[in-house]
Amino acid sequence: MDHLKVYVLCLCFVLSVASAQDPENPKKPKETSDDDEQAVENLETETLSDSEYYNELAEAFSKKIISMQEYADAVSKSNQLLNKDEEKKESLESAQSENNLEQIIDSKKFTLKLLRNSLLKQTEPNWISPSKSSNIQDKEFENMEENPQDILDTLPPLPEEEEVELSPELKEAKEIYDAAIAKLDRRSPDLRGAILQVKQAADSGYVPAKIKLAWSYIYGEGVELDVSKAKTIFEELSEQGNADAHAGMGFLYGTGVGVPVSQARALVHYTLGALGDSDYAQMALAYRHWAGVTLPSSCPKAMDLYMKVAHKVAAQVSLSGGPAVQRVRLMDEAEGGGAGAALDTDLIEYYQLLAEKGDVQAQVGLGQLHFQGGRGVTLDLNKALHYFQQAAKTGNAVANAFLGKIYLEGGDGIKADNETALRYFRKAAELNNPVGQSGLGIMYLQGRGVPKDTATAFKYFAMAANQGWVEGQLHLGFMYFGGIGVRRDFKQANKYFSLASQSGHVLALYHLGQMHAQGLGVLRSCTTAVELFKNVCERGPWGSRLMLAHAAWRARDSDSAFLQYLAVAERGYEVAQSNAAFLLDEGETRMFSEAERWRRALQLWGRGAAQGCAGARVKLGDYHYYGLGTPRDLDAAAHHYRVAADHLHSAQATFNLGYMHERGLGLARDLHLAKRCYDLAAEASPDARLPAALALARLHAHAALESLLESPLAFIFLSGESMFLSNWDLYLITALVGALGVVIYLRRPDQQAN
């Protein structure tokens, strides 16, 4: 069969070359542009003036044709011998496989013809003439514009790979698993029941259920936390070549959870998982290439992997941008005493009370929260529909616009209805609401409920974009990018995608990444493209694990929260890295020894600091200052504090630099620089004013005491037998001077203004 394919390819090549040398058909394509005709005339003039070159070229082609014909004859003879042997064997191939083979051969023949015609059309020399045996497909190609996508569209489809037929038992397991995942996506109260359904499907041998169950064992989600059981499942499936199982083994070896740390084995498993199209493995490997973690830094490799995952995310995201993910930093919440979460809960309860009493703004606010999720509110389209309908009765434009969005996209038991969506969008647009204007633009662009009209769609998108609405900006970018209803303009597309990306819209970020990766409308930049694709990847559905980890931490299940943050940290999320380090720093997880805990926290703080987290950079300075997880190094501590102060504007780091200057720790002792640092810290953050004031008071007292000891009066107090004051008296004088310094400092005009 392989010889037959080689024979067909060689035969097609011979025919194409022979047709190029056919002198009996001097016809030219019917339709040629002026530039093409000019190029042909120039080429004819040059060729006729150089007959020797023509003769040599013709002779070379003749020799090539003869050699190819001889080779084709040899292949034909060997193929006949093979056919005689095959006739003696029983026919085991089905008619379907033969049809597929013929289809593949036809596809290859046609591809060669398209390639030949494309070359002919680009060169058009006078010594090459089209073949006599041009068929209908050739004529259709000659009339095509030079667009690669048009060529691809004309290719016959390749035979689709048939999915493996599941047994009745596996089909039932798949149904159970899908029902369980639907419950988990809605975060139903019966979490344990949903995981039990997953376990039931896993026991029946359904592989995706086994993977989900293994991660549930790691997270302690619905089942008891048991890393060893997860390891057993991952090992079993990775031996079978499952990509997600390789990703799981990469996580275990990369973090040292349940197994000894081995970055080499982690990289092997991540690589195998990435080749198998596991999004977890691709993100973990992309982050390591991007940040240079256990691998040499490589922007092109990181971009290739991030681009694959970003494509999956963009394909799943709706035009609304998907559900919101709240990224809570445990360090900040702990400093605030958890008041932020409590405040959110109180506000939501207060809005619910107002909404029940008929407050329109409260109804709209709750509707938007349930429409996108976030701030402790689960995504629930039915509740959003309820609140929006109540507000829409009063003629509220925002409520009408979002009702249009709900009926346009449908979902969660709500059937999409173009007519209803159009009615609500019109009401909102008449009230000059940008959401309604953008919705009308989508309906005219796609011809949903109205005749397709790109000009009207462009008008509505422009009206919405001028009011700063992200979806209007996004769709204007789409129209300029694809040349839909307007002339293609990559610079304009880049402008509107950039505006939409400022609101964090996933599709805008994705298309911006594509433009920077390919240099469309902007200078090509691998670094910028990687950052954009990474941002898109981190807005995938797996980002909701951050909120689940935070919920576990608030429920005082620190081990589960730590492992969930650690799993997300391997994907490259800075928030997850900082939160996992915080839990280790606070000693809230008992999974590691004291020394191991500090070393792991230092590593995670380092990864978070490399991604621009100011708190993580300050923590790195603290760890080097006190020698936690690393030998004490005051120079390194000062370096990290300076980076956090100068580049990340951290008041804490600036204060620490002032203290080190005051005491001469790792930095030159300089009281003036210390005072300057304390002043800058007070200006950077209101929370730093009181500590800075006390530090400045101590600094003034210290300076006053030094000047007092350097004066001639100091000899009276400190000279041998003439000492009138005891040491306790000196301490009292120091305290009084310090108090005087505080009074003087607090009476300064700038402090009175504060």
Short mmCIF file of C-alpha atoms in Angstrom, two decimals, residues 22-487:
data_model
loop_
_atom_site.label_atom_id
_atom_site.label_comp_id
_atom_site.label_asym_id
_atom_site.label_seq_id
_atom_site.Cartn_x
_atom_site.Cartn_y
_atom_site.Cartn_z
CA ASP A 22 4.00 20.71 -23.46
CA PRO A 23 4.61 23.03 -26.48
CA GLU A 24 1.22 22.38 -28.04
CA ASN A 25 -0.81 24.41 -25.58
CA PRO A 26 0.43 27.99 -25.44
CA LYS A 27 -2.75 29.31 -23.82
CA LYS A 28 -2.57 31.76 -20.99
CA PRO A 29 -5.00 32.16 -18.14
CA LYS A 30 -7.97 34.24 -19.15
CA GLU A 31 -7.82 36.64 -16.26
CA THR A 32 -4.52 38.28 -15.44
CA SER A 33 -3.85 41.51 -13.68
CA ASP A 34 -1.85 44.37 -15.17
CA ASP A 35 1.06 43.61 -12.87
CA ASP A 36 1.06 39.98 -13.97
CA GLU A 37 1.03 40.94 -17.68
CA GLN A 38 3.89 43.37 -17.15
CA ALA A 39 5.87 40.70 -15.33
CA VAL A 40 5.26 38.22 -18.18
CA GLU A 41 6.36 40.73 -20.83
CA ASN A 42 9.54 41.51 -18.93
CA LEU A 43 10.26 37.84 -18.48
CA GLU A 44 9.66 37.14 -22.19
CA THR A 45 12.07 39.88 -23.19
CA GLU A 46 14.78 38.61 -20.89
CA THR A 47 14.23 34.99 -21.91
CA LEU A 48 14.30 35.64 -25.68
CA SER A 49 17.54 37.53 -25.34
CA ASP A 50 19.19 34.61 -23.64
CA SER A 51 18.49 31.54 -25.83
CA GLU A 52 21.39 29.57 -24.40
CA TYR A 53 19.90 29.73 -20.93
CA TYR A 54 16.58 28.47 -22.34
CA ASN A 55 18.23 25.52 -24.11
CA GLU A 56 20.14 24.49 -21.01
CA LEU A 57 17.03 24.73 -18.89
CA ALA A 58 14.95 22.69 -21.38
CA GLU A 59 17.66 20.03 -21.60
CA ALA A 60 17.84 19.78 -17.81
CA PHE A 61 14.10 19.33 -17.56
CA SER A 62 14.13 16.67 -20.30
CA LYS A 63 16.75 14.66 -18.43
CA LYS A 64 14.75 15.03 -15.23
CA ILE A 65 11.59 13.79 -16.98
CA ILE A 66 13.40 10.74 -18.38
CA SER A 67 14.82 9.82 -14.98
CA MET A 68 11.45 10.22 -13.32
CA GLN A 69 9.79 8.08 -15.99
CA GLU A 70 12.36 5.33 -15.48
CA TYR A 71 11.77 5.48 -11.74
CA ALA A 72 8.01 5.36 -12.28
CA ASP A 73 8.39 2.29 -14.53
CA ALA A 74 10.45 0.53 -11.87
CA VAL A 75 7.88 1.34 -9.19
CA SER A 76 5.11 0.13 -11.49
CA LYS A 77 6.82 -3.23 -12.06
CA SER A 78 7.45 -3.76 -8.34
CA ASN A 79 3.87 -2.76 -7.64
CA GLN A 80 2.57 -5.37 -10.13
CA LEU A 81 4.55 -8.07 -8.34
CA LEU A 82 3.10 -6.98 -5.03
CA ASN A 83 -0.40 -7.01 -6.48
CA LYS A 84 0.04 -10.62 -7.66
CA ASP A 85 1.06 -11.65 -4.15
CA GLU A 86 -1.79 -9.77 -2.56
CA GLU A 87 -4.37 -11.42 -4.85
CA LYS A 88 -3.52 -14.75 -3.29
CA LYS A 89 -4.41 -13.50 0.18
CA GLU A 90 -7.89 -13.23 1.59
CA SER A 91 -9.48 -9.78 1.41
CA LEU A 92 -9.66 -8.56 5.01
CA GLU A 93 -10.16 -4.87 4.30
CA SER A 94 -13.64 -3.43 4.46
CA ALA A 95 -15.22 -1.26 1.79
CA GLN A 96 -15.06 1.70 4.17
CA SER A 97 -11.28 1.52 4.49
CA GLU A 98 -10.92 1.31 0.68
CA ASN A 99 -13.10 4.36 0.23
CA ASN A 100 -11.06 6.23 2.84
CA LEU A 101 -7.83 5.31 1.01
CA GLU A 102 -9.22 6.47 -2.31
CA GLN A 103 -10.34 9.68 -0.68
CA ILE A 104 -6.85 10.26 0.73
CA ILE A 105 -5.27 9.57 -2.70
CA ASP A 106 -7.69 11.96 -4.40
CA SER A 107 -6.95 14.58 -1.77
CA LYS A 108 -3.21 14.25 -2.37
CA LYS A 109 -3.64 14.40 -6.16
CA PHE A 110 -5.76 17.50 -5.91
CA THR A 111 -3.32 19.10 -3.44
CA LEU A 112 -0.47 18.58 -5.91
CA LYS A 113 -2.53 20.13 -8.68
CA LEU A 114 -3.32 23.13 -6.54
CA LEU A 115 0.34 23.50 -5.65
CA ARG A 116 1.36 23.30 -9.32
CA ASN A 117 -1.25 25.83 -10.40
CA SER A 118 -0.27 28.16 -7.57
CA LEU A 119 3.35 28.10 -8.76
CA LEU A 120 2.28 28.64 -12.37
CA LYS A 121 0.12 31.57 -11.44
CA GLN A 122 2.89 33.24 -9.45
CA THR A 123 5.63 32.87 -12.12
CA GLU A 124 3.85 32.82 -15.51
CA PRO A 125 7.04 32.30 -17.63
CA ASN A 126 6.69 32.08 -21.41
CA TRP A 127 8.24 28.62 -21.65
CA ILE A 128 5.64 27.04 -19.33
CA SER A 129 2.16 26.43 -20.64
CA PRO A 130 -0.86 24.96 -18.88
CA SER A 131 -1.63 21.28 -19.24
CA LYS A 132 -4.14 20.11 -21.81
CA SER A 133 -5.88 17.95 -19.27
CA SER A 134 -7.01 20.80 -17.05
CA ASN A 135 -10.25 19.86 -15.32
CA ILE A 136 -13.04 21.79 -13.69
CA GLN A 137 -11.21 22.03 -10.38
CA ASP A 138 -8.22 23.64 -12.13
CA LYS A 139 -10.48 26.26 -13.75
CA GLU A 140 -12.11 27.02 -10.45
CA PHE A 141 -8.71 27.53 -8.90
CA GLU A 142 -7.57 29.89 -11.67
CA ASN A 143 -10.52 32.15 -10.93
CA MET A 144 -9.77 32.25 -7.21
CA GLU A 145 -8.15 35.17 -5.43
CA GLU A 146 -4.74 34.59 -3.88
CA ASN A 147 -6.05 33.65 -0.44
CA PRO A 148 -4.63 30.59 1.34
CA GLN A 149 -7.89 30.05 3.19
CA ASP A 150 -9.75 29.77 -0.13
CA ILE A 151 -7.34 27.06 -1.22
CA LEU A 152 -7.89 25.17 2.03
CA ASP A 153 -11.65 25.48 1.66
CA THR A 154 -11.57 23.78 -1.75
CA LEU A 155 -9.72 20.72 -0.45
CA PRO A 156 -11.91 17.65 0.00
CA PRO A 157 -12.34 16.77 3.68
CA LEU A 158 -10.13 14.06 5.09
CA PRO A 159 -11.85 11.04 6.62
CA GLU A 160 -12.79 11.75 10.24
CA GLU A 161 -11.37 9.54 12.93
CA GLU A 162 -14.09 7.52 14.50
CA GLU A 163 -14.40 7.70 18.27
CA VAL A 164 -13.90 4.53 20.19
CA GLU A 165 -17.24 2.94 20.83
CA LEU A 166 -17.96 2.74 24.55
CA SER A 167 -19.38 -0.38 26.07
CA PRO A 168 -22.85 -0.15 27.66
CA GLU A 169 -21.25 -0.11 31.10
CA LEU A 170 -18.92 2.77 30.17
CA LYS A 171 -21.77 4.69 28.54
CA GLU A 172 -23.70 4.50 31.79
CA ALA A 173 -20.58 5.54 33.71
CA LYS A 174 -20.14 8.51 31.37
CA GLU A 175 -23.71 9.65 31.98
CA ILE A 176 -23.19 9.42 35.75
CA TYR A 177 -19.93 11.35 35.47
CA ASP A 178 -21.44 14.11 33.29
CA ALA A 179 -24.30 14.55 35.77
CA ALA A 180 -21.81 14.81 38.64
CA ILE A 181 -19.69 17.40 36.80
CA ALA A 182 -22.82 19.47 36.08
CA LYS A 183 -23.51 19.53 39.83
CA LEU A 184 -19.92 20.48 40.62
CA ASP A 185 -19.99 23.31 38.07
CA ARG A 186 -23.04 24.74 39.82
CA ARG A 187 -21.35 24.11 43.18
CA SER A 188 -24.44 22.38 44.51
CA PRO A 189 -24.71 21.88 48.29
CA ASP A 190 -24.51 18.11 47.79
CA LEU A 191 -20.77 18.14 47.05
CA ARG A 192 -20.14 14.78 48.67
CA GLY A 193 -22.97 13.20 46.67
CA ALA A 194 -21.52 14.53 43.42
CA ILE A 195 -18.07 13.12 44.23
CA LEU A 196 -19.63 9.78 45.13
CA GLN A 197 -21.15 9.75 41.64
CA VAL A 198 -17.70 10.43 40.23
CA LYS A 199 -16.32 7.54 42.29
CA GLN A 200 -19.07 5.26 40.99
CA ALA A 201 -18.16 6.13 37.40
CA ALA A 202 -14.47 5.64 38.20
CA ASP A 203 -15.12 2.20 39.67
CA SER A 204 -16.77 1.28 36.36
CA GLY A 205 -13.50 2.09 34.57
CA TYR A 206 -14.36 5.48 33.04
CA VAL A 207 -10.97 7.20 32.72
CA PRO A 208 -12.01 10.91 33.06
CA ALA A 209 -13.84 9.96 36.27
CA LYS A 210 -10.66 8.33 37.58
CA ILE A 211 -8.67 11.50 36.92
CA LYS A 212 -11.29 13.64 38.65
CA LEU A 213 -11.38 11.26 41.62
CA ALA A 214 -7.60 11.37 41.95
CA TRP A 215 -7.60 15.17 42.15
CA SER A 216 -10.47 14.99 44.65
CA TYR A 217 -8.28 12.79 46.86
CA ILE A 218 -5.53 15.42 46.64
CA TYR A 219 -7.87 18.30 47.46
CA GLY A 220 -9.93 16.43 50.03
CA GLU A 221 -12.97 17.50 48.05
CA GLY A 222 -16.00 15.37 48.93
CA VAL A 223 -13.70 12.54 50.06
CA GLU A 224 -11.03 12.17 52.70
CA LEU A 225 -7.70 13.72 51.73
CA ASP A 226 -5.47 10.82 50.67
CA VAL A 227 -2.51 11.59 48.40
CA SER A 228 -1.42 7.94 48.25
CA LYS A 229 -4.70 6.91 46.57
CA ALA A 230 -4.33 9.72 44.04
CA LYS A 231 -0.76 8.60 43.34
CA THR A 232 -1.93 5.03 42.70
CA ILE A 233 -4.53 6.20 40.16
CA PHE A 234 -2.08 8.51 38.39
CA GLU A 235 0.59 5.81 38.18
CA GLU A 236 -1.85 3.26 36.76
CA LEU A 237 -3.20 5.61 34.07
CA SER A 238 0.18 7.15 33.19
CA GLU A 239 1.48 3.68 32.37
CA GLN A 240 -1.38 3.49 29.85
CA GLY A 241 -0.24 6.81 28.33
CA ASN A 242 -2.98 9.05 29.71
CA ALA A 243 -1.91 12.70 29.38
CA ASP A 244 -3.84 14.00 32.40
CA ALA A 245 -2.36 11.24 34.55
CA HIS A 246 1.14 12.32 33.46
CA ALA A 247 0.21 15.87 34.48
CA GLY A 248 -0.85 14.58 37.90
CA MET A 249 2.44 12.72 38.35
CA GLY A 250 4.28 15.88 37.28
CA PHE A 251 2.49 17.79 40.04
CA LEU A 252 3.41 15.20 42.67
CA TYR A 253 7.10 15.07 41.71
CA GLY A 254 7.35 18.82 41.15
CA THR A 255 5.97 19.70 44.60
CA GLY A 256 7.15 16.66 46.57
CA VAL A 257 3.64 15.83 47.77
CA GLY A 258 3.40 12.12 48.53
CA VAL A 259 6.71 11.42 46.76
CA PRO A 260 10.29 12.74 47.04
CA VAL A 261 10.88 15.92 45.07
CA SER A 262 12.32 15.20 41.63
CA GLN A 263 12.23 18.04 39.15
CA ALA A 264 13.70 15.81 36.44
CA ARG A 265 10.82 13.33 36.72
CA ALA A 266 8.35 16.19 36.94
CA LEU A 267 9.65 17.62 33.66
CA VAL A 268 9.41 14.22 31.97
CA HIS A 269 5.80 13.77 33.06
CA TYR A 270 4.87 17.35 32.19
CA THR A 271 6.41 16.96 28.74
CA LEU A 272 4.53 13.71 28.07
CA GLY A 273 1.32 15.29 29.34
CA ALA A 274 1.82 18.38 27.17
CA LEU A 275 2.37 16.22 24.09
CA GLY A 276 -0.90 14.47 24.94
CA ASP A 277 -2.73 17.85 25.01
CA SER A 278 -3.21 18.08 28.79
CA ASP A 279 -3.93 21.74 29.59
CA TYR A 280 -2.49 21.34 33.12
CA ALA A 281 0.81 19.96 31.80
CA GLN A 282 0.98 22.55 29.03
CA MET A 283 0.48 25.45 31.45
CA ALA A 284 2.95 24.06 34.00
CA LEU A 285 5.60 23.50 31.33
CA ALA A 286 4.91 26.88 29.70
CA TYR A 287 5.35 28.66 33.05
CA ARG A 288 8.67 26.90 33.64
CA HIS A 289 9.93 27.91 30.20
CA TRP A 290 8.70 31.48 30.73
CA ALA A 291 10.08 31.99 34.24
CA GLY A 292 13.16 29.79 33.83
CA VAL A 293 12.10 27.51 36.70
CA THR A 294 14.19 24.29 36.56
CA LEU A 295 14.53 24.95 32.81
CA PRO A 296 16.43 27.46 30.69
CA SER A 297 14.20 30.41 29.94
CA SER A 298 12.70 30.16 26.43
CA CYS A 299 10.10 32.63 25.23
CA PRO A 300 9.27 30.80 21.95
CA LYS A 301 8.62 27.49 23.74
CA ALA A 302 6.51 29.21 26.38
CA MET A 303 4.52 31.03 23.69
CA ASP A 304 3.87 27.81 21.77
CA LEU A 305 2.47 26.05 24.86
CA TYR A 306 0.53 29.04 26.21
CA MET A 307 -0.98 29.60 22.75
CA LYS A 308 -2.41 26.06 22.71
CA VAL A 309 -4.09 26.47 26.09
CA ALA A 310 -5.27 30.00 25.27
CA HIS A 311 -6.97 28.66 22.14
CA LYS A 312 -8.92 26.17 24.28
CA VAL A 313 -9.95 28.91 26.71
CA ALA A 314 -11.01 31.32 23.96
CA ALA A 315 -13.06 28.58 22.28
CA GLN A 316 -15.04 28.00 25.49
CA VAL A 317 -15.61 31.64 26.44
CA SER A 318 -18.86 33.33 25.52
CA LEU A 319 -19.06 36.89 24.23
CA SER A 320 -19.88 38.00 27.79
CA GLY A 321 -16.40 36.99 28.90
CA GLY A 322 -17.28 34.10 31.20
CA PRO A 323 -17.79 33.95 34.96
CA ALA A 324 -15.78 36.20 37.23
CA VAL A 325 -13.07 34.71 39.43
CA GLN A 326 -12.28 36.47 42.68
CA ARG A 327 -8.57 36.35 43.50
CA VAL A 328 -8.18 36.81 47.24
CA ARG A 329 -4.70 37.34 48.66
CA LEU A 330 -4.58 35.68 52.07
CA MET A 331 -1.81 37.99 53.26
CA ASP A 332 -3.98 41.06 52.74
CA GLU A 333 -7.07 39.41 54.18
CA ALA A 334 -5.20 38.29 57.28
CA GLU A 335 -3.90 41.83 57.88
CA GLY A 336 -7.47 43.08 57.60
CA GLY A 337 -8.73 40.41 59.97
CA GLY A 338 -10.98 38.89 57.29
CA ALA A 339 -13.13 42.01 57.31
CA GLY A 340 -13.34 42.08 53.52
CA ALA A 341 -15.18 38.79 53.22
CA ALA A 342 -17.47 39.66 56.10
CA LEU A 343 -18.19 43.02 54.49
CA ASP A 344 -19.11 41.30 51.22
CA THR A 345 -21.54 38.98 53.01
CA ASP A 346 -23.17 41.85 54.89
CA LEU A 347 -23.50 43.91 51.71
CA ILE A 348 -25.12 41.06 49.80
CA GLU A 349 -27.63 40.45 52.59
CA TYR A 350 -28.35 44.17 52.70
CA TYR A 351 -28.91 44.30 48.92
CA GLN A 352 -31.21 41.27 49.11
CA LEU A 353 -33.30 43.05 51.73
CA LEU A 354 -33.50 46.18 49.56
CA ALA A 355 -34.35 44.14 46.46
CA GLU A 356 -37.25 42.45 48.24
CA LYS A 357 -38.58 45.90 49.11
CA GLY A 358 -38.49 46.92 45.45
CA ASP A 359 -35.23 48.86 45.24
CA VAL A 360 -34.39 48.85 41.50
CA GLN A 361 -30.65 49.47 41.88
CA ALA A 362 -30.35 46.61 44.36
CA GLN A 363 -32.23 44.32 41.97
CA VAL A 364 -29.93 45.26 39.09
CA GLY A 365 -26.82 44.83 41.25
CA LEU A 366 -27.86 41.39 42.47
CA GLY A 367 -28.80 40.39 38.93
CA GLN A 368 -25.33 41.31 37.67
CA LEU A 369 -23.67 39.42 40.54
CA HIS A 370 -25.64 36.27 39.78
CA PHE A 371 -25.08 36.73 36.04
CA GLN A 372 -21.27 36.74 36.31
CA GLY A 373 -20.63 35.31 39.77
CA GLY A 374 -17.96 36.49 42.21
CA ARG A 375 -17.73 38.14 45.64
CA GLY A 376 -19.15 35.05 47.33
CA VAL A 377 -22.12 34.77 44.93
CA THR A 378 -22.40 31.70 42.72
CA LEU A 379 -23.27 32.07 39.04
CA ASP A 380 -27.03 31.44 38.73
CA LEU A 381 -28.81 32.56 35.56
CA ASN A 382 -32.25 31.81 36.96
CA LYS A 383 -31.74 34.13 39.93
CA ALA A 384 -30.24 36.76 37.63
CA LEU A 385 -33.28 36.45 35.38
CA HIS A 386 -35.59 36.89 38.38
CA TYR A 387 -33.93 40.10 39.59
CA PHE A 388 -33.59 41.59 36.10
CA GLN A 389 -37.26 40.93 35.32
CA GLN A 390 -38.29 42.75 38.49
CA ALA A 391 -36.14 45.76 37.59
CA ALA A 392 -37.21 45.70 33.92
CA LYS A 393 -40.85 46.25 34.92
CA THR A 394 -39.87 49.76 35.99
CA GLY A 395 -38.24 50.43 32.60
CA ASN A 396 -34.65 50.12 33.81
CA ALA A 397 -32.33 50.16 30.79
CA VAL A 398 -29.60 47.99 32.32
CA ALA A 399 -32.08 45.30 33.33
CA ASN A 400 -33.58 45.21 29.83
CA ALA A 401 -30.12 44.95 28.27
CA PHE A 402 -29.04 42.04 30.47
CA LEU A 403 -32.33 40.27 29.89
CA GLY A 404 -31.50 40.50 26.20
CA LYS A 405 -28.08 38.94 26.88
CA ILE A 406 -29.64 36.08 28.85
CA TYR A 407 -32.15 35.24 26.12
CA LEU A 408 -29.56 35.68 23.38
CA GLU A 409 -27.14 33.12 24.85
CA GLY A 410 -29.51 30.95 26.92
CA GLY A 411 -28.21 28.29 29.28
CA ASP A 412 -28.96 26.72 32.67
CA GLY A 413 -32.48 25.69 31.64
CA ILE A 414 -33.22 28.99 29.88
CA LYS A 415 -33.90 28.53 26.17
CA ALA A 416 -32.31 31.01 23.76
CA ASP A 417 -34.92 33.16 22.04
CA ASN A 418 -33.85 35.66 19.38
CA GLU A 419 -37.17 37.51 19.25
CA THR A 420 -37.29 38.04 23.01
CA ALA A 421 -33.64 39.08 23.07
CA LEU A 422 -34.25 41.55 20.23
CA ARG A 423 -37.20 43.10 22.06
CA TYR A 424 -35.21 43.69 25.25
CA PHE A 425 -32.17 44.98 23.36
CA ARG A 426 -34.31 47.51 21.48
CA LYS A 427 -35.81 48.83 24.71
CA ALA A 428 -32.35 49.27 26.20
CA ALA A 429 -30.89 50.84 23.05
CA GLU A 430 -33.73 53.36 22.86
CA LEU A 431 -32.63 54.50 26.34
CA ASN A 432 -29.06 54.91 25.01
CA ASN A 433 -27.76 51.95 26.99
CA PRO A 434 -24.43 50.67 25.56
CA VAL A 435 -25.17 47.05 26.54
CA GLY A 436 -28.38 47.15 24.52
CA GLN A 437 -26.64 48.86 21.59
CA SER A 438 -23.94 46.22 21.56
CA GLY A 439 -26.57 43.46 21.75
CA LEU A 440 -28.38 44.90 18.71
CA GLY A 441 -25.06 45.04 16.91
CA ILE A 442 -24.51 41.32 17.54
CA MET A 443 -27.95 40.44 16.24
CA TYR A 444 -27.46 42.45 13.04
CA LEU A 445 -23.95 41.08 12.60
CA GLN A 446 -25.09 37.46 12.91
CA GLY A 447 -28.54 37.93 11.39
CA ARG A 448 -30.35 36.61 14.44
CA GLY A 449 -33.99 37.69 14.40
CA VAL A 450 -33.21 40.41 11.86
CA PRO A 451 -31.69 40.46 8.35
CA LYS A 452 -27.91 40.39 8.39
CA ASP A 453 -26.58 43.94 8.06
CA THR A 454 -22.91 44.60 8.83
CA ALA A 455 -23.24 48.36 8.34
CA THR A 456 -25.99 48.62 10.98
CA ALA A 457 -24.02 46.31 13.26
CA PHE A 458 -20.95 48.54 12.92
CA LYS A 459 -23.04 51.60 13.78
CA TYR A 460 -24.38 50.06 17.00
CA PHE A 461 -20.96 48.73 18.02
CA ALA A 462 -19.46 52.19 17.51
CA MET A 463 -22.19 53.77 19.65
CA ALA A 464 -21.51 51.27 22.46
CA ALA A 465 -17.74 51.62 22.17
CA ASN A 466 -17.95 55.41 22.39
CA GLN A 467 -19.60 54.95 25.78
CA GLY A 468 -16.75 52.68 26.92
CA TRP A 469 -18.66 49.37 26.77
CA VAL A 470 -16.19 46.50 26.45
CA GLU A 471 -18.28 44.33 24.10
CA GLY A 472 -18.73 47.19 21.63
CA GLN A 473 -14.97 47.71 21.59
CA LEU A 474 -14.39 43.98 21.20
CA HIS A 475 -16.70 43.59 18.21
CA LEU A 476 -15.28 46.64 16.48
CA GLY A 477 -11.92 44.95 16.86
CA PHE A 478 -13.35 41.78 15.31
CA MET A 479 -14.77 43.69 12.35
CA TYR A 480 -11.53 45.55 11.63
CA PHE A 481 -9.46 42.40 12.19
CA GLY A 482 -11.49 40.29 9.76
CA GLY A 483 -12.51 43.06 7.35
CA ILE A 484 -16.20 42.43 8.08
CA GLY A 485 -18.28 45.27 6.67
CA VAL A 486 -15.23 47.55 6.73
CA ARG A 487 -11.80 47.61 5.16
#
